[in-house]
Coordinates of N, CA and C in Angstrom, one line a residue:
X96 N -9.6 -21.6 4.7 CA -9.1 -20.7 5.4 C -7.9 -20.2 4.6
X97 N -7.7 -18.7 4.6 CA -6.4 -18.3 3.9 C -5.1 -18.4 4.8
X98 N -4.1 -18.8 4.4 CA -3.0 -19.0 5.2 C -1.9 -17.8 4.7
X99 N -1.9 -16.7 5.5 CA -1.0 -15.6 5.3 C 0.5 -16.0 5.8
X100 N 1.4 -15.4 4.8 CA 2.8 -15.5 5.3 C 3.2 -15.1 6.6
X101 N 4.3 -15.5 6.9 CA 4.7 -14.9 8.2 C 5.0 -13.4 8.1
X102 N 5.2 -12.6 9.0 CA 5.1 -11.1 9.1 C 6.2 -10.8 8.2
X103 N 7.2 -11.6 8.4 CA 8.7 -11.2 8.1 C 8.8 -11.4 6.3
X104 N 7.9 -12.1 5.9 CA 7.6 -12.4 4.5 C 6.7 -11.5 3.7
X105 N 6.1 -10.8 4.5 CA 5.0 -9.6 4.0 C 5.8 -8.5 3.6
X106 N 5.8 -7.9 2.4 CA 6.4 -6.6 2.0 C 5.1 -5.9 1.7
X107 N 4.4 -5.3 2.4 CA 3.4 -4.6 2.5 C 3.6 -3.3 1.6
X108 N 4.8 -2.5 1.8 CA 4.9 -1.3 1.1 C 5.2 -1.5 -0.3
X109 N 5.9 -2.7 -0.5 CA 6.4 -3.1 -1.8 C 5.2 -3.4 -2.7
X110 N 4.4 -4.3 -1.8 CA 3.0 -4.6 -2.8 C 2.2 -3.4 -2.9
X111 N 2.1 -2.4 -2.0 CA 1.4 -1.3 -2.4 C 2.1 -0.6 -3.4
X112 N 3.3 -0.4 -3.7 CA 4.0 0.1 -4.8 C 3.6 -0.5 -6.2
X113 N 3.8 -1.7 -6.1 CA 3.5 -2.5 -7.4 C 2.2 -2.4 -8.0
X114 N 0.9 -2.5 -6.9 CA -0.2 -2.4 -7.2 C -0.5 -0.9 -8.0
X115 N 0.1 0.0 -7.2 CA -0.2 1.5 -7.6 C 0.4 1.8 -9.1
X116 N 1.9 1.1 -9.1 CA 2.5 1.1 -10.6 C 1.6 0.5 -11.7
X117 N 1.1 -0.6 -11.1 CA 0.2 -1.4 -12.2 C -1.1 -0.7 -12.8
X118 N -1.6 0.2 -11.8 CA -2.5 1.2 -12.3 C -2.2 2.5 -12.9
X119 N -0.8 2.6 -13.1 CA -0.3 3.9 -13.6 C -0.7 5.0 -12.7
X120 N -0.5 4.8 -11.4 CA -0.8 6.0 -10.6 C 0.4 6.4 -9.9
X121 N 0.5 7.5 -9.4 CA 1.6 8.4 -8.8 C 1.3 8.3 -7.3
X122 N 2.4 8.4 -6.5 CA 2.2 8.5 -4.9 C 1.2 9.7 -4.8
X123 N 1.2 10.9 -5.5 CA 0.5 11.9 -5.2 C -0.9 11.8 -5.4
X124 N -1.2 10.7 -6.5 CA -2.7 10.4 -6.7 C -3.3 9.5 -5.4
X125 N -2.5 8.7 -5.0 CA -2.9 8.1 -3.8 C -3.2 8.8 -2.5
X126 N -2.2 9.8 -2.4 CA -2.2 10.6 -1.4 C -3.6 11.4 -1.3
X127 N -4.0 12.0 -2.5 CA -5.1 12.8 -3.0 C -6.3 12.0 -2.6
X128 N -6.4 10.7 -3.0 CA -7.4 10.0 -2.8 C -7.7 9.8 -1.3
X129 N -6.7 9.5 -0.4 CA -6.7 9.2 1.1 C -7.1 10.6 1.7
X130 N -6.8 11.8 1.1 CA -7.1 13.1 1.6 C -8.6 13.3 1.4
X131 N -9.0 12.9 0.1 CA -10.6 13.0 -0.3 C -11.5 12.1 0.8
X132 N -10.8 11.0 1.2 CA -11.6 10.3 2.2 C -11.3 10.6 3.6
X133 N -10.7 11.8 3.9 CA -10.6 12.3 5.4 C -9.5 12.3 6.0
X134 N -8.2 11.5 5.5 CA -7.1 11.1 6.1 C -6.2 12.3 5.9
X135 N -5.6 12.5 6.8 CA -4.5 13.7 7.2 C -3.2 12.9 6.8
X136 N -2.8 12.9 5.5 CA -1.5 12.2 4.9 C -0.8 13.1 4.1
X137 N 0.5 13.1 4.2 CA 1.3 13.9 3.3 C 2.0 13.0 2.3
X138 N 2.3 13.3 1.0 CA 3.1 12.5 0.2 C 4.3 11.8 0.8
X139 N 5.1 12.5 1.8 CA 6.3 12.0 2.5 C 5.8 11.0 3.3
X140 N 4.8 11.0 3.9 CA 4.3 9.7 4.9 C 4.0 8.6 4.1
X141 N 3.3 8.9 2.9 CA 2.8 7.6 2.1 C 4.1 7.1 1.3
X142 N 5.3 7.8 0.9 CA 6.4 7.4 0.5 C 7.1 6.5 1.5
X143 N 7.0 7.0 2.8 CA 7.7 6.1 3.9 C 6.9 4.8 4.0
X144 N 5.6 4.7 3.7 CA 4.9 3.5 4.0 C 5.3 2.6 2.9
X145 N 5.5 3.0 1.6 CA 6.0 2.2 0.4 C 7.3 1.7 0.6
X146 N 8.2 2.5 1.4 CA 9.5 1.9 1.7 C 9.5 1.3 3.1
X147 N 8.4 1.0 3.5 CA 8.3 0.0 4.9 C 9.0 0.9 6.0
X148 N 9.1 2.2 6.1 CA 9.8 3.0 7.3 C 8.7 3.5 8.1
X149 N 7.3 3.3 7.8 CA 6.5 4.0 8.5 C 5.1 3.0 8.5
X150 N 4.7 2.9 9.9 CA 3.7 2.1 10.0 C 2.2 2.7 9.4
X151 N 1.4 1.8 8.9 CA 0.2 2.4 8.4 C -1.0 1.7 9.3
X152 N -2.1 2.6 9.6 CA -2.9 2.5 10.2 C -4.0 1.4 9.6
X153 N -4.8 0.7 10.3 CA -5.9 -0.2 9.8 C -6.9 0.4 8.9
X154 N -7.3 1.8 9.4 CA -8.1 2.4 8.5 C -7.7 3.1 7.2
X155 N -6.3 3.3 7.1 CA -5.7 3.6 5.9 C -5.5 2.6 5.1
X156 N -5.0 1.4 5.7 CA -4.9 0.2 4.9 C -6.3 -0.2 4.1
X157 N -7.4 0.0 4.7 CA -8.7 -0.6 4.3 C -8.8 0.5 3.2
X158 N -8.5 1.7 3.2 CA -8.9 2.9 2.3 C -7.8 2.5 1.0
X159 N -6.7 2.1 1.3 CA -5.7 1.8 0.1 C -6.1 0.7 -0.7
X160 N -6.8 -0.3 0.0 CA -7.4 -1.4 -0.6 C -8.4 -1.2 -1.5
X161 N -9.4 -0.1 -0.9 CA -10.6 0.4 -1.9 C -10.0 1.1 -3.0
X162 N -9.0 2.0 -3.0 CA -8.4 2.9 -3.8 C -7.6 1.8 -5.0
X163 N -7.2 0.9 -4.5 CA -6.4 0.1 -5.5 C -7.3 -1.2 -6.1
X164 N -8.3 -1.1 -5.5 CA -9.4 -2.2 -6.0 C -8.8 -3.6 -5.7
X165 N -8.3 -3.9 -4.3 CA -7.8 -5.1 -4.1 C -8.5 -5.4 -2.6
X166 N -8.4 -6.7 -2.2 CA -9.0 -7.1 -0.9 C -7.6 -7.0 0.0
X167 N -7.9 -7.0 1.2 CA -6.9 -7.2 2.2 C -5.8 -8.5 1.9
X168 N -6.7 -9.6 1.7 CA -6.2 -11.0 1.4 C -5.1 -10.9 0.1
X169 N -5.7 -10.3 -0.7 CA -4.8 -9.8 -2.0 C -3.5 -9.0 -1.9
X170 N -3.7 -7.9 -1.1 CA -2.6 -7.1 -0.6 C -1.7 -7.9 0.2
X171 N -2.1 -8.7 1.1 CA -1.2 -9.4 1.9 C -0.4 -10.6 1.5
X172 N -1.1 -11.2 0.3 CA -0.6 -12.5 -0.2 C 0.0 -12.3 -1.6
X173 N 0.1 -10.9 -1.9 CA 0.7 -10.8 -3.3 C 2.1 -11.4 -3.1
X174 N 2.6 -11.8 -4.2 CA 3.8 -12.5 -4.3 C 4.8 -11.6 -5.3
X175 N 5.5 -11.2 -4.7 CA 6.5 -10.3 -5.4 C 8.1 -10.6 -5.3
X176 N 8.6 -10.7 -6.4 CA 9.9 -11.0 -6.2 C 11.1 -9.7 -6.1
X177 N 11.6 -9.9 -5.0 CA 12.6 -8.7 -5.0 C 13.7 -8.7 -6.1
X178 N 13.8 -7.4 -6.5 CA 14.9 -7.2 -7.6 C 16.1 -6.8 -7.1

């Protein structure tokens, strides 16, 4: 069984940003992919998700994993050192 870190130790927005940047994608690319999947989201909303200023729904979270090619486990357990 996978042990997930405590909520306060999970930096979901930061993990999303790192994964996006590793694939040389811009926020607008992610937003476009989400919109193509039927989500009503704007770049400002996605930016706030990466800054951990806005909650993300489970359905968008699953779509983000699909877009970024990672599992939920990988997204939640990604170890990123704060700079």
